[in-house]
Amino acid sequence: MVVLEALTIKPPAPPFDSRRHWRACLMWAGAGLAADQGIKAWVASSLDLGEQVFVTSWFNIVHVLNPGAAFSFLADAGGWQRWCLVVVGVAVSIVLAWWLRRGVASRLEAAAYVGLIGGALGNVVDRLRLGAVVDYLDLHWRGMHWPAFNLADILVVGGAGLLLLASFVPGGARRA
C-alpha cells in the first residue's frame, strides 16, 4: 500500500492570491514597523544624539536625526518637507495596502509591498513624533561615510528591489 500512496497524484496548490492573505501581509508590515520603532527607541535611550559606538573597522552604531529624505535630500528645506514626506508615506502605504486587498498574484510583489509599507510607516512615525527620522547604521571606509540609515530604509530599499525583481517574473500581474 505504500507504493500506491507514493503514486497518488495530488492536485497542485492554488496559485498565490494576496486577497486571501492581505491581513497577514499587513501584519508583517506592522511587524516591520514595530521592529523599526523598537530599535530606534533602543538607540535613542542608549546613545546621546550625535554619539557613535565603534563596532568594526567599517561599521558604527550612531544616533543622528535626519529631517530630510534619503541621503539627507531636502534636509535643509525649511520644514515643509516633514509634512510632504508624511503625506507621501501615508498615501503610498494606503495605495499599496489597497492593492494587496484587491489582489496581487505574486508572492514577490506582495513581499515588496509589505516592505514598502512597513518601512514608509516606520519613517512616518518618526516624522510625526520627532520632526525627523532617527538613523543609526553607519557604514564607512577609510574616512568616507555612507549616509546613516535605519531598518525602515532597509525595508523600503528591499521592497523596491523586490518590486523591480517581480517586474521581470512572468505571470505576476495584478488582478482586476
Short mmCIF file of N, CA and C in Angstrom, two decimals:
data_model
loop_
_atom_site.label_atom_id
_atom_site.label_comp_id
_atom_site.label_asym_id
_atom_site.label_seq_id
_atom_site.Cartn_x
_atom_site.Cartn_y
_atom_site.Cartn_z
N MET A 1 0.80 -1.19 0.00
CA MET A 1 0.00 0.00 0.00
C MET A 1 0.85 1.27 0.00
N VAL A 2 2.08 1.19 0.49
CA VAL A 2 2.95 2.36 0.49
C VAL A 2 3.22 2.82 -0.93
N VAL A 3 3.37 1.88 -1.84
CA VAL A 3 3.63 2.20 -3.25
C VAL A 3 2.43 2.95 -3.83
N LEU A 4 1.24 2.53 -3.51
CA LEU A 4 0.04 3.19 -4.01
C LEU A 4 -0.03 4.64 -3.54
N GLU A 5 0.30 4.89 -2.28
CA GLU A 5 0.29 6.25 -1.75
C GLU A 5 1.34 7.10 -2.44
N ALA A 6 2.50 6.52 -2.72
CA ALA A 6 3.57 7.26 -3.38
C ALA A 6 3.19 7.62 -4.81
N LEU A 7 2.36 6.82 -5.45
CA LEU A 7 1.98 7.07 -6.83
C LEU A 7 0.76 7.96 -6.96
N THR A 8 0.13 8.28 -5.85
CA THR A 8 -1.06 9.13 -5.89
C THR A 8 -0.65 10.55 -6.29
N ILE A 9 -1.32 11.06 -7.27
CA ILE A 9 -1.03 12.41 -7.73
C ILE A 9 -1.93 13.38 -6.97
N LYS A 10 -1.28 14.33 -6.32
CA LYS A 10 -2.01 15.33 -5.56
C LYS A 10 -2.27 16.54 -6.45
N PRO A 11 -3.41 17.17 -6.29
CA PRO A 11 -3.68 18.37 -7.09
C PRO A 11 -2.70 19.48 -6.70
N PRO A 12 -2.33 20.33 -7.65
CA PRO A 12 -1.39 21.41 -7.32
C PRO A 12 -2.04 22.40 -6.35
N ALA A 13 -1.18 23.04 -5.57
CA ALA A 13 -1.67 24.06 -4.65
C ALA A 13 -2.24 25.22 -5.47
N PRO A 14 -3.26 25.88 -4.95
CA PRO A 14 -3.82 27.02 -5.70
C PRO A 14 -2.75 28.12 -5.83
N PRO A 15 -2.79 28.87 -6.92
CA PRO A 15 -1.80 29.94 -7.09
C PRO A 15 -1.97 31.00 -6.00
N PHE A 16 -0.90 31.71 -5.72
CA PHE A 16 -0.94 32.76 -4.71
C PHE A 16 -1.89 33.87 -5.13
N ASP A 17 -2.63 34.36 -4.17
CA ASP A 17 -3.53 35.50 -4.40
C ASP A 17 -3.56 36.29 -3.09
N SER A 18 -3.06 37.51 -3.12
CA SER A 18 -2.96 38.30 -1.89
C SER A 18 -4.32 38.61 -1.28
N ARG A 19 -5.41 38.44 -2.05
CA ARG A 19 -6.74 38.68 -1.47
C ARG A 19 -7.00 37.72 -0.32
N ARG A 20 -6.44 36.53 -0.39
CA ARG A 20 -6.61 35.55 0.70
C ARG A 20 -5.66 35.82 1.86
N HIS A 21 -4.61 36.61 1.63
CA HIS A 21 -3.56 36.79 2.64
C HIS A 21 -3.30 38.25 2.99
N TRP A 22 -4.18 39.16 2.61
CA TRP A 22 -3.87 40.57 2.80
C TRP A 22 -3.75 40.97 4.26
N ARG A 23 -4.53 40.34 5.13
CA ARG A 23 -4.41 40.65 6.57
C ARG A 23 -3.06 40.23 7.10
N ALA A 24 -2.60 39.04 6.70
CA ALA A 24 -1.27 38.57 7.11
C ALA A 24 -0.18 39.49 6.55
N CYS A 25 -0.35 39.94 5.32
CA CYS A 25 0.61 40.87 4.72
C CYS A 25 0.69 42.15 5.55
N LEU A 26 -0.46 42.68 5.95
CA LEU A 26 -0.46 43.90 6.75
C LEU A 26 0.13 43.66 8.14
N MET A 27 -0.08 42.45 8.67
CA MET A 27 0.54 42.12 9.96
C MET A 27 2.06 42.08 9.84
N TRP A 28 2.58 41.54 8.74
CA TRP A 28 4.03 41.53 8.52
C TRP A 28 4.56 42.95 8.36
N ALA A 29 3.82 43.80 7.66
CA ALA A 29 4.23 45.20 7.53
C ALA A 29 4.24 45.85 8.92
N GLY A 30 3.24 45.54 9.73
CA GLY A 30 3.20 46.06 11.10
C GLY A 30 4.36 45.55 11.94
N ALA A 31 4.76 44.31 11.71
CA ALA A 31 5.92 43.76 12.43
C ALA A 31 7.20 44.51 12.03
N GLY A 32 7.33 44.84 10.75
CA GLY A 32 8.48 45.63 10.31
C GLY A 32 8.48 47.01 10.93
N LEU A 33 7.31 47.63 10.97
CA LEU A 33 7.15 48.94 11.61
C LEU A 33 7.51 48.85 13.09
N ALA A 34 7.01 47.83 13.78
CA ALA A 34 7.29 47.68 15.22
C ALA A 34 8.77 47.42 15.48
N ALA A 35 9.39 46.58 14.67
CA ALA A 35 10.83 46.32 14.84
C ALA A 35 11.63 47.60 14.62
N ASP A 36 11.29 48.35 13.59
CA ASP A 36 11.98 49.61 13.30
C ASP A 36 11.85 50.56 14.48
N GLN A 37 10.64 50.74 14.99
CA GLN A 37 10.41 51.67 16.10
C GLN A 37 11.09 51.18 17.39
N GLY A 38 11.08 49.87 17.60
CA GLY A 38 11.75 49.32 18.78
C GLY A 38 13.25 49.56 18.78
N ILE A 39 13.88 49.35 17.62
CA ILE A 39 15.32 49.59 17.52
C ILE A 39 15.62 51.07 17.69
N LYS A 40 14.81 51.93 17.07
CA LYS A 40 15.02 53.37 17.20
C LYS A 40 14.86 53.82 18.66
N ALA A 41 13.90 53.25 19.37
CA ALA A 41 13.71 53.60 20.78
C ALA A 41 14.93 53.16 21.60
N TRP A 42 15.45 51.98 21.29
CA TRP A 42 16.65 51.49 21.99
C TRP A 42 17.83 52.41 21.72
N VAL A 43 18.03 52.79 20.46
CA VAL A 43 19.14 53.68 20.11
C VAL A 43 18.99 55.02 20.83
N ALA A 44 17.79 55.59 20.80
CA ALA A 44 17.57 56.90 21.43
C ALA A 44 17.76 56.85 22.94
N SER A 45 17.44 55.71 23.56
CA SER A 45 17.60 55.60 25.01
C SER A 45 19.02 55.21 25.42
N SER A 46 19.77 54.66 24.50
CA SER A 46 21.12 54.18 24.82
C SER A 46 22.23 55.14 24.42
N LEU A 47 21.98 55.95 23.40
CA LEU A 47 23.02 56.85 22.88
C LEU A 47 22.53 58.29 22.90
N ASP A 48 23.42 59.20 23.24
CA ASP A 48 23.10 60.62 23.11
C ASP A 48 23.09 60.98 21.63
N LEU A 49 22.35 62.01 21.30
CA LEU A 49 22.30 62.47 19.92
C LEU A 49 23.72 62.83 19.46
N GLY A 50 24.14 62.27 18.34
CA GLY A 50 25.48 62.51 17.81
C GLY A 50 26.52 61.51 18.27
N GLU A 51 26.19 60.71 19.27
CA GLU A 51 27.14 59.71 19.78
C GLU A 51 27.27 58.55 18.81
N GLN A 52 28.46 57.95 18.78
CA GLN A 52 28.66 56.76 17.96
C GLN A 52 29.40 55.69 18.74
N VAL A 53 29.09 54.44 18.41
CA VAL A 53 29.72 53.29 19.05
C VAL A 53 30.44 52.49 17.98
N PHE A 54 31.73 52.32 18.15
CA PHE A 54 32.54 51.55 17.22
C PHE A 54 32.13 50.08 17.29
N VAL A 55 31.87 49.46 16.15
CA VAL A 55 31.53 48.04 16.09
C VAL A 55 32.61 47.28 15.34
N THR A 56 32.91 47.72 14.13
CA THR A 56 34.01 47.13 13.35
C THR A 56 34.77 48.26 12.67
N SER A 57 35.79 47.92 11.90
CA SER A 57 36.58 48.94 11.20
C SER A 57 35.78 49.61 10.08
N TRP A 58 34.60 49.08 9.77
CA TRP A 58 33.78 49.64 8.69
C TRP A 58 32.33 49.91 9.08
N PHE A 59 31.99 49.74 10.37
CA PHE A 59 30.60 49.87 10.80
C PHE A 59 30.52 50.43 12.21
N ASN A 60 29.65 51.45 12.39
CA ASN A 60 29.36 52.03 13.71
C ASN A 60 27.85 52.06 13.93
N ILE A 61 27.46 52.09 15.19
CA ILE A 61 26.09 52.42 15.58
C ILE A 61 26.14 53.89 15.99
N VAL A 62 25.26 54.69 15.43
CA VAL A 62 25.24 56.13 15.72
C VAL A 62 23.82 56.54 16.09
N HIS A 63 23.68 57.74 16.61
CA HIS A 63 22.36 58.30 16.86
C HIS A 63 22.32 59.67 16.21
N VAL A 64 21.66 59.74 15.06
CA VAL A 64 21.52 61.00 14.34
C VAL A 64 20.07 61.19 13.92
N LEU A 65 19.69 62.43 13.68
CA LEU A 65 18.35 62.75 13.19
C LEU A 65 18.48 63.31 11.78
N ASN A 66 17.62 62.84 10.90
CA ASN A 66 17.61 63.28 9.51
C ASN A 66 16.24 63.90 9.21
N PRO A 67 16.16 65.22 9.07
CA PRO A 67 14.87 65.85 8.75
C PRO A 67 14.48 65.71 7.28
N GLY A 68 15.40 65.23 6.45
CA GLY A 68 15.13 65.10 5.02
C GLY A 68 14.75 63.68 4.64
N ALA A 69 14.93 63.39 3.37
CA ALA A 69 14.65 62.06 2.83
C ALA A 69 15.97 61.32 2.68
N ALA A 70 16.01 60.36 1.78
CA ALA A 70 17.22 59.55 1.57
C ALA A 70 18.43 60.45 1.29
N PHE A 71 19.56 60.08 1.87
CA PHE A 71 20.83 60.81 1.71
C PHE A 71 20.70 62.26 2.15
N SER A 72 19.80 62.51 3.11
CA SER A 72 19.53 63.85 3.65
C SER A 72 19.00 64.82 2.60
N PHE A 73 18.43 64.29 1.52
CA PHE A 73 17.80 65.13 0.49
C PHE A 73 16.70 65.95 1.14
N LEU A 74 16.67 67.22 0.91
CA LEU A 74 15.71 68.18 1.46
C LEU A 74 15.90 68.44 2.95
N ALA A 75 17.03 68.05 3.53
CA ALA A 75 17.22 68.20 4.97
C ALA A 75 17.17 69.65 5.42
N ASP A 76 17.59 70.57 4.57
CA ASP A 76 17.58 71.98 4.96
C ASP A 76 16.54 72.78 4.17
N ALA A 77 15.41 72.14 3.89
CA ALA A 77 14.37 72.76 3.06
C ALA A 77 13.45 73.71 3.84
N GLY A 78 13.61 73.82 5.14
CA GLY A 78 12.83 74.79 5.89
C GLY A 78 11.64 74.24 6.66
N GLY A 79 11.39 72.95 6.65
CA GLY A 79 10.34 72.35 7.45
C GLY A 79 9.15 71.82 6.67
N TRP A 80 8.88 72.35 5.50
CA TRP A 80 7.73 71.87 4.71
C TRP A 80 7.90 70.42 4.32
N GLN A 81 9.15 69.96 4.18
CA GLN A 81 9.41 68.59 3.74
C GLN A 81 8.88 67.56 4.74
N ARG A 82 8.84 67.92 6.02
CA ARG A 82 8.32 67.00 7.03
C ARG A 82 6.91 66.55 6.67
N TRP A 83 6.03 67.51 6.42
CA TRP A 83 4.63 67.21 6.15
C TRP A 83 4.44 66.60 4.77
N CYS A 84 5.23 67.04 3.82
CA CYS A 84 5.16 66.47 2.48
C CYS A 84 5.55 64.99 2.51
N LEU A 85 6.63 64.67 3.21
CA LEU A 85 7.08 63.28 3.29
C LEU A 85 6.12 62.42 4.10
N VAL A 86 5.46 63.00 5.10
CA VAL A 86 4.43 62.27 5.86
C VAL A 86 3.26 61.93 4.93
N VAL A 87 2.78 62.91 4.18
CA VAL A 87 1.65 62.69 3.27
C VAL A 87 2.01 61.64 2.22
N VAL A 88 3.19 61.75 1.64
CA VAL A 88 3.62 60.78 0.62
C VAL A 88 3.72 59.38 1.22
N GLY A 89 4.33 59.26 2.39
CA GLY A 89 4.47 57.95 3.04
C GLY A 89 3.14 57.30 3.37
N VAL A 90 2.21 58.08 3.89
CA VAL A 90 0.88 57.55 4.23
C VAL A 90 0.12 57.21 2.95
N ALA A 91 0.16 58.09 1.96
CA ALA A 91 -0.58 57.85 0.71
C ALA A 91 -0.07 56.59 0.00
N VAL A 92 1.24 56.45 -0.10
CA VAL A 92 1.81 55.26 -0.76
C VAL A 92 1.42 54.00 0.01
N SER A 93 1.47 54.06 1.33
CA SER A 93 1.10 52.89 2.14
C SER A 93 -0.36 52.51 1.94
N ILE A 94 -1.24 53.49 1.88
CA ILE A 94 -2.66 53.21 1.65
C ILE A 94 -2.88 52.58 0.28
N VAL A 95 -2.25 53.11 -0.73
CA VAL A 95 -2.40 52.56 -2.08
C VAL A 95 -1.88 51.13 -2.14
N LEU A 96 -0.72 50.88 -1.56
CA LEU A 96 -0.15 49.52 -1.59
C LEU A 96 -1.01 48.54 -0.80
N ALA A 97 -1.53 48.97 0.35
CA ALA A 97 -2.42 48.11 1.13
C ALA A 97 -3.69 47.81 0.34
N TRP A 98 -4.21 48.78 -0.37
CA TRP A 98 -5.40 48.59 -1.20
C TRP A 98 -5.11 47.61 -2.33
N TRP A 99 -3.91 47.73 -2.94
CA TRP A 99 -3.54 46.78 -4.00
C TRP A 99 -3.43 45.36 -3.45
N LEU A 100 -2.89 45.23 -2.23
CA LEU A 100 -2.84 43.90 -1.61
C LEU A 100 -4.24 43.35 -1.40
N ARG A 101 -5.14 44.20 -0.94
CA ARG A 101 -6.53 43.78 -0.70
C ARG A 101 -7.23 43.43 -2.01
N ARG A 102 -6.94 44.20 -3.03
CA ARG A 102 -7.54 43.97 -4.36
C ARG A 102 -7.00 42.70 -4.99
N GLY A 103 -5.74 42.39 -4.69
CA GLY A 103 -5.17 41.13 -5.14
C GLY A 103 -3.98 41.27 -6.07
N VAL A 104 -2.84 40.76 -5.62
CA VAL A 104 -1.67 40.60 -6.48
C VAL A 104 -1.39 39.11 -6.56
N ALA A 105 -0.96 38.64 -7.71
CA ALA A 105 -0.80 37.21 -7.94
C ALA A 105 0.61 36.71 -7.63
N SER A 106 1.48 37.57 -7.19
CA SER A 106 2.87 37.18 -6.98
C SER A 106 3.26 37.35 -5.51
N ARG A 107 3.85 36.32 -4.93
CA ARG A 107 4.36 36.42 -3.56
C ARG A 107 5.46 37.48 -3.48
N LEU A 108 6.25 37.56 -4.54
CA LEU A 108 7.34 38.52 -4.59
C LEU A 108 6.81 39.96 -4.54
N GLU A 109 5.77 40.23 -5.32
CA GLU A 109 5.17 41.56 -5.32
C GLU A 109 4.52 41.86 -3.96
N ALA A 110 3.86 40.88 -3.38
CA ALA A 110 3.25 41.07 -2.05
C ALA A 110 4.33 41.36 -1.01
N ALA A 111 5.44 40.62 -1.06
CA ALA A 111 6.55 40.86 -0.11
C ALA A 111 7.13 42.25 -0.32
N ALA A 112 7.21 42.70 -1.56
CA ALA A 112 7.71 44.05 -1.84
C ALA A 112 6.80 45.09 -1.20
N TYR A 113 5.51 44.93 -1.36
CA TYR A 113 4.56 45.88 -0.77
C TYR A 113 4.65 45.87 0.75
N VAL A 114 4.82 44.70 1.34
CA VAL A 114 4.95 44.60 2.79
C VAL A 114 6.15 45.42 3.27
N GLY A 115 7.29 45.25 2.61
CA GLY A 115 8.48 46.02 2.99
C GLY A 115 8.30 47.51 2.80
N LEU A 116 7.71 47.89 1.69
CA LEU A 116 7.49 49.31 1.41
C LEU A 116 6.55 49.94 2.43
N ILE A 117 5.47 49.25 2.77
CA ILE A 117 4.51 49.78 3.76
C ILE A 117 5.17 49.89 5.13
N GLY A 118 5.80 48.81 5.60
CA GLY A 118 6.43 48.82 6.92
C GLY A 118 7.50 49.89 7.04
N GLY A 119 8.34 50.00 6.02
CA GLY A 119 9.42 50.99 6.05
C GLY A 119 8.91 52.41 5.96
N ALA A 120 7.97 52.65 5.04
CA ALA A 120 7.42 54.00 4.89
C ALA A 120 6.76 54.46 6.18
N LEU A 121 5.96 53.59 6.79
CA LEU A 121 5.27 53.99 8.02
C LEU A 121 6.23 54.12 9.20
N GLY A 122 7.31 53.34 9.20
CA GLY A 122 8.33 53.49 10.25
C GLY A 122 8.93 54.89 10.24
N ASN A 123 9.22 55.41 9.06
CA ASN A 123 9.76 56.76 8.97
C ASN A 123 8.68 57.82 9.17
N VAL A 124 7.44 57.53 8.78
CA VAL A 124 6.34 58.47 9.02
C VAL A 124 6.15 58.68 10.52
N VAL A 125 6.19 57.61 11.30
CA VAL A 125 6.03 57.73 12.76
C VAL A 125 7.09 58.65 13.33
N ASP A 126 8.33 58.50 12.89
CA ASP A 126 9.41 59.38 13.37
C ASP A 126 9.14 60.84 13.01
N ARG A 127 8.74 61.07 11.77
CA ARG A 127 8.49 62.45 11.32
C ARG A 127 7.36 63.09 12.14
N LEU A 128 6.32 62.32 12.43
CA LEU A 128 5.21 62.85 13.22
C LEU A 128 5.63 63.09 14.67
N ARG A 129 6.41 62.17 15.22
CA ARG A 129 6.81 62.23 16.62
C ARG A 129 7.93 63.23 16.88
N LEU A 130 8.94 63.23 15.99
CA LEU A 130 10.16 63.99 16.24
C LEU A 130 10.43 65.10 15.23
N GLY A 131 9.75 65.06 14.10
CA GLY A 131 10.04 66.02 13.04
C GLY A 131 11.21 65.60 12.17
N ALA A 132 11.81 64.47 12.47
CA ALA A 132 12.95 63.95 11.72
C ALA A 132 13.01 62.44 11.93
N VAL A 133 13.81 61.78 11.12
CA VAL A 133 13.94 60.33 11.20
C VAL A 133 15.20 59.97 11.99
N VAL A 134 15.08 59.00 12.90
CA VAL A 134 16.23 58.51 13.65
C VAL A 134 16.99 57.53 12.77
N ASP A 135 18.26 57.83 12.50
CA ASP A 135 19.14 56.93 11.77
C ASP A 135 20.21 56.43 12.72
N TYR A 136 20.67 55.20 12.51
CA TYR A 136 21.62 54.63 13.47
C TYR A 136 22.66 53.69 12.86
N LEU A 137 22.54 53.34 11.61
CA LEU A 137 23.52 52.44 10.98
C LEU A 137 24.49 53.28 10.15
N ASP A 138 25.77 53.15 10.44
CA ASP A 138 26.80 53.97 9.79
C ASP A 138 27.86 53.06 9.18
N LEU A 139 27.86 52.97 7.86
CA LEU A 139 28.88 52.22 7.14
C LEU A 139 29.95 53.19 6.67
N HIS A 140 31.22 52.82 6.83
CA HIS A 140 32.29 53.73 6.44
C HIS A 140 33.53 52.94 6.01
N TRP A 141 34.37 53.63 5.25
CA TRP A 141 35.62 53.01 4.80
C TRP A 141 36.64 54.11 4.57
N ARG A 142 37.76 54.03 5.26
CA ARG A 142 38.88 54.97 5.12
C ARG A 142 38.42 56.42 5.22
N GLY A 143 37.60 56.69 6.21
CA GLY A 143 37.16 58.06 6.46
C GLY A 143 35.96 58.51 5.64
N MET A 144 35.51 57.68 4.70
CA MET A 144 34.33 58.03 3.90
C MET A 144 33.11 57.32 4.50
N HIS A 145 32.07 58.08 4.81
CA HIS A 145 30.88 57.52 5.45
C HIS A 145 29.70 57.53 4.49
N TRP A 146 29.04 56.39 4.38
CA TRP A 146 27.76 56.32 3.68
C TRP A 146 26.77 57.04 4.59
N PRO A 147 25.77 57.74 4.05
CA PRO A 147 24.80 58.38 4.94
C PRO A 147 24.16 57.35 5.89
N ALA A 148 24.03 57.74 7.15
CA ALA A 148 23.43 56.84 8.15
C ALA A 148 22.01 56.48 7.73
N PHE A 149 21.58 55.28 8.11
CA PHE A 149 20.25 54.80 7.73
C PHE A 149 19.70 53.93 8.83
N ASN A 150 18.51 53.33 8.62
CA ASN A 150 17.84 52.56 9.66
C ASN A 150 17.10 51.38 9.04
N LEU A 151 16.43 50.60 9.87
CA LEU A 151 15.69 49.43 9.38
C LEU A 151 14.59 49.82 8.41
N ALA A 152 13.89 50.92 8.67
CA ALA A 152 12.83 51.36 7.76
C ALA A 152 13.39 51.61 6.36
N ASP A 153 14.57 52.21 6.29
CA ASP A 153 15.21 52.45 5.00
C ASP A 153 15.55 51.13 4.30
N ILE A 154 16.01 50.16 5.07
CA ILE A 154 16.33 48.83 4.51
C ILE A 154 15.07 48.19 3.96
N LEU A 155 13.96 48.31 4.69
CA LEU A 155 12.69 47.74 4.23
C LEU A 155 12.22 48.42 2.94
N VAL A 156 12.35 49.73 2.86
CA VAL A 156 11.93 50.45 1.66
C VAL A 156 12.80 50.06 0.47
N VAL A 157 14.11 50.08 0.64
CA VAL A 157 15.01 49.74 -0.46
C VAL A 157 14.85 48.27 -0.84
N GLY A 158 14.73 47.39 0.16
CA GLY A 158 14.50 45.97 -0.13
C GLY A 158 13.19 45.75 -0.85
N GLY A 159 12.13 46.45 -0.41
CA GLY A 159 10.83 46.35 -1.08
C GLY A 159 10.90 46.83 -2.52
N ALA A 160 11.60 47.94 -2.74
CA ALA A 160 11.76 48.45 -4.11
C ALA A 160 12.53 47.45 -4.97
N GLY A 161 13.56 46.84 -4.39
CA GLY A 161 14.33 45.83 -5.13
C GLY A 161 13.48 44.61 -5.47
N LEU A 162 12.67 44.15 -4.52
CA LEU A 162 11.78 43.02 -4.79
C LEU A 162 10.74 43.37 -5.85
N LEU A 163 10.26 44.60 -5.81
CA LEU A 163 9.28 45.03 -6.82
C LEU A 163 9.92 45.06 -8.21
N LEU A 164 11.15 45.53 -8.28
CA LEU A 164 11.88 45.52 -9.55
C LEU A 164 12.07 44.08 -10.03
N LEU A 165 12.49 43.21 -9.13
CA LEU A 165 12.66 41.80 -9.48
C LEU A 165 11.35 41.17 -9.93
N ALA A 166 10.26 41.48 -9.24
CA ALA A 166 8.95 40.93 -9.59
C ALA A 166 8.50 41.38 -10.97
N SER A 167 8.96 42.54 -11.40
CA SER A 167 8.56 43.04 -12.72
C SER A 167 9.15 42.19 -13.85
N PHE A 168 10.19 41.42 -13.55
CA PHE A 168 10.81 40.56 -14.56
C PHE A 168 10.29 39.13 -14.54
N VAL A 169 9.49 38.80 -13.52
CA VAL A 169 8.95 37.45 -13.39
C VAL A 169 7.61 37.38 -14.13
N PRO A 170 7.46 36.48 -15.08
CA PRO A 170 6.19 36.40 -15.80
C PRO A 170 5.06 35.87 -14.91
N GLY A 171 3.85 36.32 -15.21
CA GLY A 171 2.68 35.79 -14.51
C GLY A 171 2.36 36.45 -13.20
N GLY A 172 2.96 37.59 -12.89
CA GLY A 172 2.72 38.25 -11.61
C GLY A 172 1.85 39.48 -11.73
N ALA A 173 0.99 39.54 -12.71
CA ALA A 173 0.18 40.73 -12.93
C ALA A 173 -0.87 40.92 -11.85
N ARG A 174 -1.24 42.18 -11.60
CA ARG A 174 -2.27 42.49 -10.61
C ARG A 174 -3.61 42.04 -11.15
N ARG A 175 -4.43 41.52 -10.27
CA ARG A 175 -5.77 41.06 -10.66
C ARG A 175 -6.72 42.24 -10.71
N ALA A 176 -7.71 42.15 -11.58
CA ALA A 176 -8.70 43.23 -11.69
C ALA A 176 -9.80 43.07 -10.66
#
